[in-house]
Coordinates of C-alpha atoms (C1' of nucleotides) in Angstrom, one line a residue:
Chain I
X1227 CA 0.4 -0.2 -0.2
X1228 CA 1.4 3.7 -1.0
X1229 CA 1.3 6.2 1.0
X1230 CA 1.1 9.4 -1.2
X1231 CA -2.0 11.3 -0.5
X1232 CA -2.7 12.6 -3.8
X1233 CA -1.9 11.6 -7.9
X1234 CA -0.6 13.8 -10.2
X1235 CA -3.1 15.9 -11.6
X1236 CA -3.8 14.7 -14.9
X1237 CA -3.2 18.6 -16.4
X1238 CA -0.4 18.0 -15.1
X1239 CA 1.2 15.0 -16.5
X1240 CA -1.5 13.0 -18.1
X1241 CA 0.2 9.8 -18.4
X1242 CA 1.7 9.7 -14.9
X1243 CA -1.6 10.2 -13.4
X1244 CA -1.9 7.1 -15.5
X1245 CA 0.6 5.0 -14.3
X1246 CA 0.3 5.9 -10.5
X1247 CA -4.1 5.2 -10.9
X1248 CA -3.3 1.5 -12.2
X1249 CA -1.4 0.6 -9.3
X1250 CA -2.5 2.7 -6.7
X1251 CA -6.4 1.3 -7.9
X1252 CA -4.7 -2.1 -7.4
X1253 CA -5.6 -3.4 -11.2
X1254 CA -2.2 -4.0 -12.0
X1255 CA 1.1 -4.2 -11.0
X1256 CA 4.6 -4.5 -13.1
X1257 CA 5.5 -8.8 -12.8
X1258 CA 9.1 -10.0 -12.6
X1259 CA 9.1 -10.2 -16.7
X1260 CA 9.9 -6.6 -18.1
X1261 CA 7.2 -5.7 -19.8
X1262 CA 3.9 -7.9 -17.8
X1263 CA 2.0 -7.5 -15.7
X1264 CA 0.0 -8.4 -12.6
X1265 CA -3.5 -8.1 -12.9
X1266 CA -4.9 -7.6 -9.5
X1267 CA -8.6 -9.0 -8.2
X1268 CA -9.7 -5.7 -8.4
X1269 CA -8.7 -5.5 -12.5
X1270 CA -9.1 -8.9 -12.3
X1271 CA -13.1 -8.7 -10.9
X1272 CA -13.3 -5.7 -14.1
X1273 CA -11.9 -7.9 -16.6
X1274 CA -14.0 -10.4 -15.3
X1275 CA -17.2 -8.2 -15.7
X1276 CA -16.5 -7.4 -19.4
X1277 CA -15.9 -11.2 -20.1
X1278 CA -19.4 -12.5 -19.2
X1279 CA -20.2 -9.0 -21.3
X1280 CA -19.2 -10.2 -24.1
X1281 CA -19.3 -13.9 -24.0
X1282 CA -23.3 -13.8 -23.7
X1283 CA -23.1 -11.7 -26.8
X1284 CA -21.1 -13.6 -28.1
X1285 CA -23.7 -16.5 -27.3
X1286 CA -26.6 -14.3 -28.8
X1287 CA -25.2 -14.4 -31.8
X1288 CA -24.4 -17.7 -32.6
X1289 CA -20.9 -18.3 -31.3
X1290 CA -19.4 -20.5 -29.1
X1291 CA -16.2 -21.0 -27.2
X1292 CA -13.4 -23.3 -27.9
X1293 CA -9.7 -23.4 -27.3
X1294 CA -6.2 -23.8 -29.4
X1295 CA -3.3 -24.5 -28.3
X1296 CA -0.8 -21.9 -27.0
X1297 CA 2.4 -22.7 -29.3
X1298 CA 2.2 -22.8 -32.8
X1299 CA 4.8 -24.4 -35.0
X1300 CA 7.0 -21.5 -36.9
X1301 CA 6.3 -22.8 -40.3
X1302 CA 2.5 -22.1 -39.6
X1303 CA 3.0 -18.2 -39.2
X1304 CA 5.3 -18.4 -41.7
X1305 CA 2.7 -19.4 -44.1
X1306 CA 0.5 -16.3 -44.3
X1307 CA 3.2 -14.0 -46.3
X1308 CA 1.4 -10.6 -44.6
X1309 CA 1.1 -11.9 -41.8
X1310 CA 4.2 -13.3 -40.4
X1311 CA 5.9 -10.3 -41.8
X1312 CA 3.7 -8.1 -39.4
X1313 CA 4.6 -10.3 -36.6
X1314 CA 7.5 -11.4 -37.3
X1315 CA 9.7 -8.8 -35.1
X1316 CA 6.9 -9.8 -31.6
X1317 CA 6.9 -13.6 -31.8
X1318 CA 8.3 -15.0 -28.7
X1319 CA 10.1 -18.2 -30.3
X1320 CA 9.9 -22.1 -28.1
X1321 CA 13.0 -23.2 -28.8
X1322 CA 14.1 -25.5 -26.5
X1323 CA 11.3 -28.1 -24.8
X1324 CA 12.9 -31.4 -22.9
X1325 CA 16.6 -30.5 -22.5
X1326 CA 17.1 -30.6 -26.7
X1327 CA 16.8 -28.1 -28.9
X1328 CA 13.5 -29.1 -31.1
X1329 CA 13.5 -30.1 -34.8
X1330 CA 11.0 -27.3 -35.4
X1331 CA 10.7 -24.2 -33.3
X1332 CA 7.5 -23.3 -31.4
X1333 CA 5.7 -20.0 -31.4
X1334 CA 4.2 -19.0 -28.4
X1335 CA 1.1 -17.4 -29.9
X1336 CA 0.7 -13.7 -30.7
X1337 CA -3.2 -14.7 -32.7
X1338 CA -4.0 -17.3 -33.7
X1339 CA -5.7 -17.4 -37.5
X1340 CA -2.7 -20.0 -38.3
X1341 CA -3.7 -22.6 -36.1
X1342 CA -7.2 -22.7 -36.4
X1343 CA -7.8 -22.4 -40.5
X1344 CA -5.8 -25.2 -40.3
X1345 CA -8.3 -27.1 -37.9
X1346 CA -10.8 -26.0 -39.6
X1347 CA -9.3 -27.3 -42.8
X1348 CA -9.8 -30.7 -41.0
X1349 CA -13.4 -30.3 -40.2
X1350 CA -15.3 -28.6 -43.2
X1351 CA -15.8 -30.8 -46.2
X1352 CA -18.8 -29.1 -47.5
X1353 CA -20.9 -25.9 -47.3
X1354 CA -23.1 -28.3 -44.5
X1355 CA -20.7 -27.5 -41.8
X1356 CA -20.5 -23.8 -42.4
X1357 CA -20.2 -21.4 -41.0
X1358 CA -18.6 -22.2 -38.2
X1359 CA -18.5 -19.9 -35.5
X1360 CA -15.6 -19.7 -32.6
X1361 CA -13.9 -17.6 -30.2
X1362 CA -11.8 -18.2 -27.4
X1363 CA -10.6 -16.5 -24.5
X1364 CA -6.7 -17.1 -24.4
X1365 CA -3.2 -15.1 -23.5
X1366 CA -1.2 -14.1 -25.9
X1367 CA 2.3 -12.6 -26.2
X1368 CA 3.7 -9.9 -28.8
X1369 CA 7.4 -8.5 -27.9
X1370 CA 6.8 -5.4 -27.3
X1371 CA 9.6 -2.4 -27.0
X1372 CA 7.5 0.3 -25.6
X1373 CA 4.9 -1.2 -22.3
X1374 CA 2.5 0.2 -20.4
X1375 CA 0.4 -1.3 -18.0
X1376 CA -3.5 -2.7 -20.1
X1377 CA -2.3 -0.2 -22.3
X1378 CA 0.9 -2.6 -24.2
X1379 CA 2.4 -5.7 -22.4
X1380 CA 4.0 -8.0 -23.7
X1381 CA 1.7 -10.9 -22.3
X1382 CA -1.7 -9.9 -22.7
X1383 CA -5.6 -11.3 -22.1
X1384 CA -8.2 -10.6 -25.0
X1385 CA -10.7 -12.6 -26.8
X1386 CA -10.4 -13.8 -30.6
X1387 CA -13.1 -14.8 -32.6
X1388 CA -12.6 -17.4 -35.8
X1389 CA -15.1 -17.6 -38.8
X1390 CA -15.2 -19.8 -41.4
X1391 CA -18.0 -19.3 -44.0
X1392 CA -19.1 -20.1 -47.1
X1393 CA -19.1 -16.6 -49.4
X1394 CA -18.1 -13.1 -49.2
X1395 CA -21.0 -11.5 -48.4
X1396 CA -21.8 -13.7 -45.1
X1397 CA -17.8 -13.1 -43.8
X1398 CA -18.7 -9.5 -44.4
X1399 CA -21.7 -9.5 -42.7
X1400 CA -20.2 -11.4 -39.5
X1401 CA -17.5 -8.8 -39.7
X1402 CA -19.7 -5.6 -39.9
X1403 CA -22.4 -7.3 -36.8
X1404 CA -18.8 -8.4 -34.7
X1405 CA -18.1 -4.9 -34.8
X1406 CA -21.1 -3.8 -34.1
X1407 CA -20.6 -6.0 -30.7
X1408 CA -18.2 -4.6 -29.7
X1409 CA -19.2 -0.6 -30.4
X1410 CA -23.1 -2.0 -27.8
X1411 CA -20.5 -3.5 -25.4
X1412 CA -18.3 -0.1 -25.5
X1413 CA -21.4 2.1 -25.0
X1414 CA -23.5 0.4 -22.9
X1415 CA -20.7 -1.6 -20.6
X1416 CA -17.9 0.9 -20.6
X1417 CA -20.0 3.6 -21.0
X1418 CA -17.2 4.4 -23.5
X1419 CA -18.4 6.0 -27.2
X1420 CA -16.7 5.3 -30.4
X1421 CA -15.8 5.9 -33.5
X1422 CA -16.3 3.1 -36.3
X1423 CA -14.6 2.5 -39.1
X1424 CA -12.7 1.4 -41.7
X1425 CA -9.3 0.7 -41.8
X1426 CA -6.5 1.7 -44.3
X1427 CA -4.1 -0.6 -45.9
X1428 CA -1.1 1.3 -43.8
X1429 CA -2.9 0.7 -40.5
X1430 CA -5.8 -2.7 -41.3
X1431 CA -3.9 -6.0 -39.7
X1432 CA -1.5 -8.4 -41.5
X1433 CA -3.3 -10.7 -43.3
X1434 CA -6.6 -9.3 -43.5
X1435 CA -8.8 -8.2 -46.2
X1436 CA -10.9 -5.2 -44.6
X1437 CA -9.6 -4.2 -40.8
X1438 CA -13.1 -2.4 -38.8
X1439 CA -11.7 -1.0 -35.8
X1440 CA -13.4 1.3 -32.7
X1441 CA -11.7 4.1 -32.3
X1442 CA -12.2 6.0 -28.3
X1443 CA -11.0 9.8 -27.7
X1444 CA -9.2 9.2 -24.0
X1445 CA -8.9 12.7 -21.8
X1446 CA -5.9 13.7 -23.2
X1447 CA -7.6 13.2 -26.6
X1448 CA -5.7 10.8 -27.5
X1449 CA -7.1 8.2 -30.5
X1450 CA -7.1 5.1 -28.4
X1451 CA -8.1 1.7 -30.9
X1452 CA -10.0 -0.3 -28.1
X1453 CA -11.5 -3.2 -30.5
X1454 CA -10.6 -4.6 -34.6
X1455 CA -12.6 -6.7 -36.9
X1456 CA -11.5 -8.2 -39.5
X1457 CA -12.6 -9.8 -43.2
X1458 CA -9.7 -12.0 -44.1
X1459 CA -10.8 -13.3 -47.1
X1460 CA -9.4 -16.4 -48.8
X1461 CA -5.9 -15.8 -48.0
X1462 CA -5.8 -18.1 -44.6
X1463 CA -8.4 -20.7 -46.4
X1464 CA -5.7 -20.9 -49.5
X1465 CA -2.7 -20.8 -47.4
X1466 CA -4.5 -23.7 -44.9
X1467 CA -6.9 -25.5 -47.6
X1468 CA -9.4 -24.7 -46.0
X1469 CA -11.8 -25.9 -48.9
X1470 CA -15.5 -26.6 -49.0
X1471 CA -17.7 -28.0 -51.7
X1472 CA -21.1 -25.9 -52.7
X1473 CA -24.2 -27.5 -53.2
X1474 CA -23.2 -27.5 -56.9
X1475 CA -20.4 -29.6 -56.5
X1476 CA -17.6 -27.4 -57.0
X1477 CA -14.8 -26.8 -54.3
X1478 CA -14.0 -23.4 -53.0
X1479 CA -12.3 -21.5 -50.6
X1480 CA -13.9 -20.7 -47.2
X1481 CA -14.0 -17.4 -46.1
X1482 CA -13.0 -15.8 -42.7
X1483 CA -13.5 -13.5 -40.2
X1484 CA -11.5 -13.0 -36.9
X1485 CA -12.4 -10.2 -34.3
X1486 CA -10.8 -9.4 -31.0
X1487 CA -11.0 -7.2 -27.6
X1488 CA -8.5 -7.4 -24.9
X1489 CA -7.5 -5.9 -21.3
X1490 CA -6.5 -3.1 -22.9
X1491 CA -9.9 -2.1 -22.2
X1492 CA -9.9 -1.4 -18.9
X1493 CA -7.0 1.4 -19.5
X1494 CA -9.2 2.6 -22.0
X1495 CA -12.4 2.2 -19.2
X1496 CA -9.7 4.1 -16.6
X1497 CA -9.0 6.7 -19.6
X1498 CA -12.2 7.3 -20.0
X1499 CA -14.0 7.8 -16.8
X1500 CA -10.7 8.5 -14.0
X1501 CA -10.2 11.8 -12.7
X1502 CA -7.7 13.4 -10.1
X1503 CA -9.3 11.3 -6.9
X1504 CA -8.9 8.0 -8.9
X1505 CA -10.3 5.5 -11.0
X1506 CA -14.4 5.5 -11.4
X1507 CA -15.6 2.5 -13.1
X1508 CA -18.7 2.3 -14.9
X1509 CA -22.4 0.6 -12.4
X1510 CA -22.4 -2.1 -15.0
X1511 CA -18.8 -3.5 -14.5
X1512 CA -17.8 -2.3 -11.5
X1513 CA -17.3 -5.7 -9.2
X1514 CA -18.4 -3.5 -6.5
X1515 CA -21.2 -1.4 -7.1
X1516 CA -22.1 -0.1 -3.4
X1517 CA -20.0 0.0 -0.8
X1518 CA -21.4 0.6 2.7
X1519 CA -18.7 2.2 5.6
X1520 CA -19.7 2.3 9.1
X1521 CA -19.2 5.2 11.4
X1522 CA -19.7 5.0 15.3
X1523 CA -17.8 5.3 18.0
X1524 CA -18.5 3.4 21.6
X1525 CA -18.7 -0.3 20.7
X1526 CA -22.1 -0.7 20.7
X1527 CA -23.0 1.9 18.5
X1528 CA -20.6 -0.7 16.2
X1529 CA -23.0 -3.3 16.8
X1530 CA -26.1 -1.3 15.7
X1531 CA -24.5 0.3 13.2
X1532 CA -22.4 -2.5 11.4
X1533 CA -25.7 -4.0 11.8
X1534 CA -27.5 -1.5 9.5
X1535 CA -25.3 -2.1 7.0
X1536 CA -25.4 -5.6 6.6
X1537 CA -29.0 -5.3 6.2
X1538 CA -28.8 -3.0 4.0
X1539 CA -26.2 -5.0 1.9
X1540 CA -28.5 -7.6 2.3
X1541 CA -31.6 -5.7 0.7
X1542 CA -29.3 -4.6 -1.9
X1543 CA -27.9 -7.3 -2.8
X1544 CA -31.6 -9.3 -3.4
X1545 CA -32.1 -6.7 -6.3
X1546 CA -29.1 -8.0 -7.7
X1547 CA -26.9 -5.2 -6.8
X1548 CA -23.1 -5.9 -5.4
X1549 CA -22.9 -4.4 -2.5
X1550 CA -19.5 -4.5 0.3
X1551 CA -19.8 -3.3 4.0
X1552 CA -15.9 -1.8 4.7
X1553 CA -16.1 -3.4 8.6
X1554 CA -12.6 -2.7 9.1
X1555 CA -11.7 -1.3 12.2
X1556 CA -7.9 0.6 12.2
X1557 CA -9.4 2.6 8.7
X1558 CA -11.4 6.0 10.6
X1559 CA -14.2 6.5 7.8
X1560 CA -12.1 9.2 5.8
X1561 CA -9.9 7.1 5.3
X1562 CA -12.2 4.0 3.8
X1563 CA -13.4 7.0 1.5
X1564 CA -10.5 8.0 -0.3
X1565 CA -9.8 4.1 -0.9
X1566 CA -13.4 3.6 -2.3
X1567 CA -13.2 7.2 -4.6
X1568 CA -9.4 5.6 -5.9
X1569 CA -10.8 2.7 -6.9
X1570 CA -14.3 3.8 -8.9
X1571 CA -17.1 2.2 -6.6
X1572 CA -19.6 4.0 -8.1
X1573 CA -21.7 4.4 -5.1
X1574 CA -20.9 4.8 -1.1
X1575 CA -23.7 5.0 1.9
X1576 CA -22.6 6.1 5.2
X1577 CA -24.4 4.6 8.2
X1578 CA -24.1 6.4 11.7
X1579 CA -25.5 6.1 14.3
X1580 CA -27.9 9.8 13.9
X1581 CA -28.6 7.9 10.7
X1582 CA -30.2 5.0 13.4
X1583 CA -31.8 7.9 14.7
X1584 CA -33.5 9.3 12.3
X1585 CA -33.9 6.1 9.8
X1586 CA -31.8 7.5 7.4
X1587 CA -28.5 7.1 5.2
X1588 CA -26.2 8.7 3.7
X1589 CA -26.0 9.0 -0.1
X1590 CA -22.0 9.6 -2.4
X1591 CA -22.4 9.2 -5.9
X1592 CA -18.2 8.9 -7.1
X1593 CA -18.8 11.6 -9.7
X1594 CA -21.3 14.3 -9.4
X1595 CA -21.9 16.9 -11.6
X1596 CA -21.3 21.1 -11.1
X1597 CA -24.4 22.1 -8.8
X1598 CA -25.2 19.0 -7.5
X1599 CA -25.5 17.5 -3.7
X1600 CA -22.3 15.9 -2.6
X1601 CA -23.8 14.2 0.1
X1602 CA -27.6 13.6 0.2
X1603 CA -29.5 12.4 3.0
X1604 CA -32.6 9.7 2.2
X1605 CA -34.8 8.4 4.1
X1606 CA -33.4 4.4 4.4
X1607 CA -36.3 3.3 2.5
X1608 CA -36.3 5.6 -0.5
X1609 CA -32.1 4.7 -0.3
X1610 CA -33.2 1.5 -1.5
X1611 CA -36.0 1.6 -4.1
X1612 CA -34.2 4.1 -5.7
X1613 CA -30.3 3.1 -5.9
X1614 CA -30.8 0.1 -8.2
X1615 CA -32.2 3.3 -10.6
X1616 CA -29.7 5.6 -10.2
X1617 CA -26.6 2.9 -11.3
X1618 CA -28.1 3.0 -14.3
X1619 CA -28.6 7.0 -14.4
X1620 CA -25.0 6.7 -13.7
X1621 CA -23.9 4.9 -16.1
X1622 CA -25.7 6.9 -18.2
X1623 CA -23.9 9.9 -17.5
X1624 CA -20.7 8.9 -17.3
X1625 CA -21.4 7.6 -21.5
X1626 CA -23.3 11.4 -21.8
X1627 CA -19.9 13.1 -20.5
X1628 CA -18.1 11.0 -22.8
X1629 CA -19.5 11.7 -25.2
X1630 CA -19.8 15.5 -25.0
X1631 CA -16.0 15.5 -24.5
X1632 CA -15.2 14.1 -27.5
X1633 CA -17.7 15.8 -29.3
X1634 CA -16.2 19.2 -28.4
X1635 CA -12.8 18.0 -29.5
X1636 CA -14.2 16.5 -32.9
X1637 CA -13.1 19.1 -36.0
X1638 CA -14.7 19.0 -39.4
X1639 CA -13.7 21.3 -42.2
X1640 CA -9.6 21.3 -42.2
X1641 CA -9.1 21.6 -46.0
X1642 CA -5.1 21.0 -45.9
X1643 CA -2.4 19.6 -43.6
X1644 CA -1.0 22.0 -42.3
X1645 CA -4.9 22.8 -41.1
X1646 CA -4.3 19.4 -39.4
X1647 CA -1.6 20.0 -37.7
X1648 CA -2.5 23.4 -36.2
X1649 CA -5.7 21.6 -35.1
X1650 CA -3.9 19.1 -33.3
X1651 CA -1.1 21.4 -31.8
X1652 CA -4.1 23.7 -30.6
X1653 CA -6.8 21.9 -29.2
X1654 CA -5.9 18.0 -29.9
X1655 CA -8.7 15.5 -30.4
X1656 CA -10.4 14.6 -33.5
X1657 CA -9.4 15.5 -36.9
X1658 CA -12.0 14.9 -40.0
X1659 CA -11.1 15.8 -43.5
X1660 CA -11.5 14.6 -46.8
X1661 CA -9.6 11.9 -48.6
X1662 CA -8.4 10.5 -51.8
X1663 CA -7.2 7.1 -50.8
X1664 CA -3.3 8.1 -51.3
X1665 CA -1.4 6.4 -49.1
X1666 CA 1.6 9.4 -49.5
X1667 CA -1.1 12.0 -48.0
X1668 CA -1.1 9.3 -45.0
X1669 CA 2.7 9.2 -44.9
X1670 CA 2.9 12.9 -45.0
X1671 CA 0.1 13.8 -42.2
X1672 CA 1.9 11.0 -40.3
X1673 CA 5.3 12.4 -40.9
X1674 CA 4.2 16.1 -40.5
X1675 CA 1.5 16.2 -37.7
X1676 CA 2.3 12.9 -35.7
X1677 CA -1.0 11.4 -35.9
X1678 CA -2.3 8.5 -38.0
X1679 CA -5.6 7.8 -39.7
X1680 CA -7.8 6.2 -37.7
X1681 CA -10.6 5.2 -40.0
X1682 CA -12.9 5.4 -42.7
X1683 CA -15.7 6.0 -40.6
X1684 CA -18.9 4.4 -40.7
X1685 CA -21.8 6.5 -42.0
X1686 CA -22.7 7.1 -38.5
X1687 CA -20.2 9.4 -37.4
X1688 CA -19.2 10.9 -40.8
X1689 CA -19.7 14.8 -41.4
X1690 CA -23.3 16.3 -43.1
X1691 CA -21.5 17.5 -46.5
X1692 CA -18.9 14.9 -46.8
X1693 CA -15.6 17.2 -48.0
X1694 CA -14.8 17.8 -51.5
X1695 CA -11.0 17.8 -51.7
X1696 CA -8.3 15.7 -49.9
X1697 CA -6.3 17.6 -47.7
X1698 CA -3.5 16.4 -50.4
X1699 CA -5.1 18.9 -52.5
X1700 CA -7.3 16.1 -54.8
X1701 CA -10.4 15.2 -55.4
X1702 CA -11.4 13.7 -52.0
X1703 CA -12.7 10.0 -52.1
X1704 CA -13.9 9.6 -49.2
X1705 CA -13.4 11.0 -45.2
X1706 CA -11.2 10.2 -42.8
X1707 CA -10.5 10.6 -39.4
X1708 CA -7.3 11.8 -38.0
X1709 CA -5.4 11.1 -34.6
X1710 CA -2.5 11.4 -32.7
X1711 CA -3.0 7.7 -31.4
X1712 CA -1.9 5.1 -28.3
Chain U
rC563 C1' 15.9 -1.2 -30.7
rG564 C1' 18.5 4.1 -30.1
rG565 C1' 18.9 8.8 -26.5
rG566 C1' 18.1 10.7 -21.7
rA567 C1' 17.3 9.8 -16.3
rC568 C1' 16.7 6.5 -12.4
rG569 C1' 17.7 1.8 -9.3
rU570 C1' 19.1 2.4 -0.8
rG571 C1' 12.9 -1.4 4.2
rG572 C1' 6.5 -2.2 1.6
rC573 C1' 5.7 3.9 -1.3
rG574 C1' 8.2 8.6 -1.2
rC575 C1' 13.5 9.9 -1.2
rA576 C1' 18.4 11.7 2.1
rG577 C1' 22.8 9.6 2.1
rU578 C1' 27.3 8.8 -3.7
rC579 C1' 31.0 14.2 -5.7
rC580 C1' 34.7 13.5 -1.3
rG581 C1' 35.1 5.1 0.7
rG582 C1' 35.2 4.1 7.3
rU583 C1' 29.7 -0.1 7.4
rA584 C1' 22.8 3.2 6.7
rG585 C1' 18.8 7.5 7.7
rC586 C1' 14.0 10.2 7.3
rG587 C1' 8.7 10.7 6.4
rC588 C1' 5.0 7.6 5.8
rA589 C1' 2.9 2.6 6.0
rC590 C1' 3.3 -2.1 9.0
rU591 C1' 3.3 -4.1 14.6
rG592 C1' 0.9 -4.0 19.3
rC593 C1' -1.6 -1.1 23.4
rA594 C1' -4.8 3.2 24.4
rA595 C1' -7.6 7.0 22.8
rU596 C1' -10.6 8.5 18.7
rG597 C1' -13.9 8.0 14.5
rG598 C1' -19.9 11.8 9.9
rG599 C1' -12.6 13.2 4.4
rG600 C1' -6.6 10.7 4.3
rU601 C1' -7.0 10.6 13.6
rU602 C1' -3.2 10.9 18.0
rG603 C1' 0.4 9.1 21.4
rC604 C1' 4.2 5.6 23.6
rA605 C1' 6.4 1.9 22.4
rG606 C1' 8.4 -1.6 18.2
rG607 C1' 9.7 -5.1 14.0
rG608 C1' 12.2 -4.7 9.1
rG609 C1' 17.6 -3.0 4.8
rU610 C1' 23.0 -9.1 1.8
rC611 C1' 21.7 -0.1 -0.7
rG612 C1' 18.6 -3.7 -8.4
rC613 C1' 22.8 -7.9 -9.4
rC614 C1' 27.2 -10.1 -11.2
rG615 C1' 32.5 -9.1 -11.6
rG616 C1' 36.8 -5.6 -9.9
rU617 C1' 39.8 -2.1 -7.2
rU618 C1' 40.6 -0.9 -1.8
rC619 C1' 42.8 -2.5 5.3
rG620 C1' 37.5 -1.3 4.3
rA621 C1' 32.5 -0.2 -1.6
rA622 C1' 25.2 2.6 -1.5
rU623 C1' 30.2 5.2 -2.2
rC624 C1' 35.3 4.0 -7.3
rC625 C1' 35.5 1.2 -12.1
rG626 C1' 32.9 -2.9 -15.8
rG627 C1' 29.5 -5.7 -17.2
rC628 C1' 24.4 -7.5 -16.9
rC629 C1' 18.9 -6.4 -15.7
rG630 C1' 14.9 -3.6 -14.3
rU631 C1' 11.6 1.1 -14.7
rC632 C1' 10.3 5.9 -16.6
rC633 C1' 10.8 9.9 -20.2
rC634 C1' 11.8 11.2 -25.8
rG635 C1' 12.5 9.0 -31.0
rA636 C1' 11.8 4.2 -34.5
rC637 C1' 7.1 -0.3 -34.0
rC638 C1' 2.8 -1.9 -31.9
rA639 C1' -4.5 -4.9 -29.7

RNA sequence: CGGGACGUGGCGCAGUCCGGUAGCGCACUGCAAUGGGGUUGCAGGGGUCGCCGGUUCGAAUCCGGCCGUCCCGACCA
């Protein structure tokens, strides 16, 4: 446990704030191995809630879970040309086992396309075997040079969905369906608005035909890629002989998709909602949604107050809320308040002797808007009746707050590369412009402004009047989103 | 992987220049009081000074190598 009372304010040094808050909220810690992390119970609890929600959504869209092995033959990774080029530098390779050098090195999976499609090839003969709709929850390793807890670590946890379809159209539909699932999850559960869209060729997944992305804006106004969904075409099918016989008797290669989100989402949540007091966990993800802090002086008071706290916990728990009574005796109430705020618990209830007399409780929301009372004194019955609805309302407030911030910092109508740079330097955020599709414009923006092409936004996010000119000067064929990114 | 900074009880640091065997604050343990926003008092415990090697009668301190963390750049869920 650390002693420093206050965190570095976000305005002073956002990345110092992030590093401190992740550790002091007890989300994660550095492991003895460079670049990898230990996810602590509070952080893992949040991840488990994310997993559960996503897993339900995957099941609802017809997917099943399976598990494929950690180790992949080197030759598999090497089979798809772009894929191997994309991953080669960050592979961890097992060369020795059982005290001997292996005949063929084994790669610790950086992602599982190759094994999975090799297996699908064994399982699929006819169009009747399609589609295959599988997902796996797994760890992967990518040897990163520069790491940060949750945002980029050498080992991370994620889910990877892998599907095989009889037609291009069906695979395309699946790719977009799962992108939509991600968007809904990020908005409804993380309370994090995203811009969805298509990646440019230079930013797409190594081995994909098309990559779609969810891009979120963090509080330092940088973009974070929060999830991706790939249409893999027949690239992997061809390399792994994933063929099937059509209803007309012809042999064809299957069409694949893959899609994933990772523990990076925990970092995204921290950078979307956290404040100078700590992290803020949206109610739907919070391992503890309501913490009850008993207040007392004498022993007899303590017994009465803790009994009331336990009773409240039971009554709220019966409504499905996750509640904890903090009856630790060696900390005074103030210390508990600070601790649970740092950990982002949405609501706190204080119960003391005075409340017992009056039949009331004190309710405190983790984030209060300007002008809103910090502490509310509510009749006990009202608090019990309303808390569930208040959690829902808080969840919505967080989303709206984040959306408003993103809109405030989204800029449309920039006409030149210089203008893009000026906007990024003066205010930062998302910049929408026209684009001709010319990769050299992308390179110039990157070189001159450090911003990257985050995506070609989906219709929901495009400007009302499409830009006519590319920032490079030519005629625009699409609208794109630029930002400095993580 | 290049440039820079740092590494001393759990955390934050002083001591390093000028070598003489380790200190401060917080945290932790015990007791008592306190308890509605980080509570006091008293009494305690805990450190092969990142690791390995060298110089020296003697190394936290000087030298070499390695490892790790952070910041800045090139690559990335």
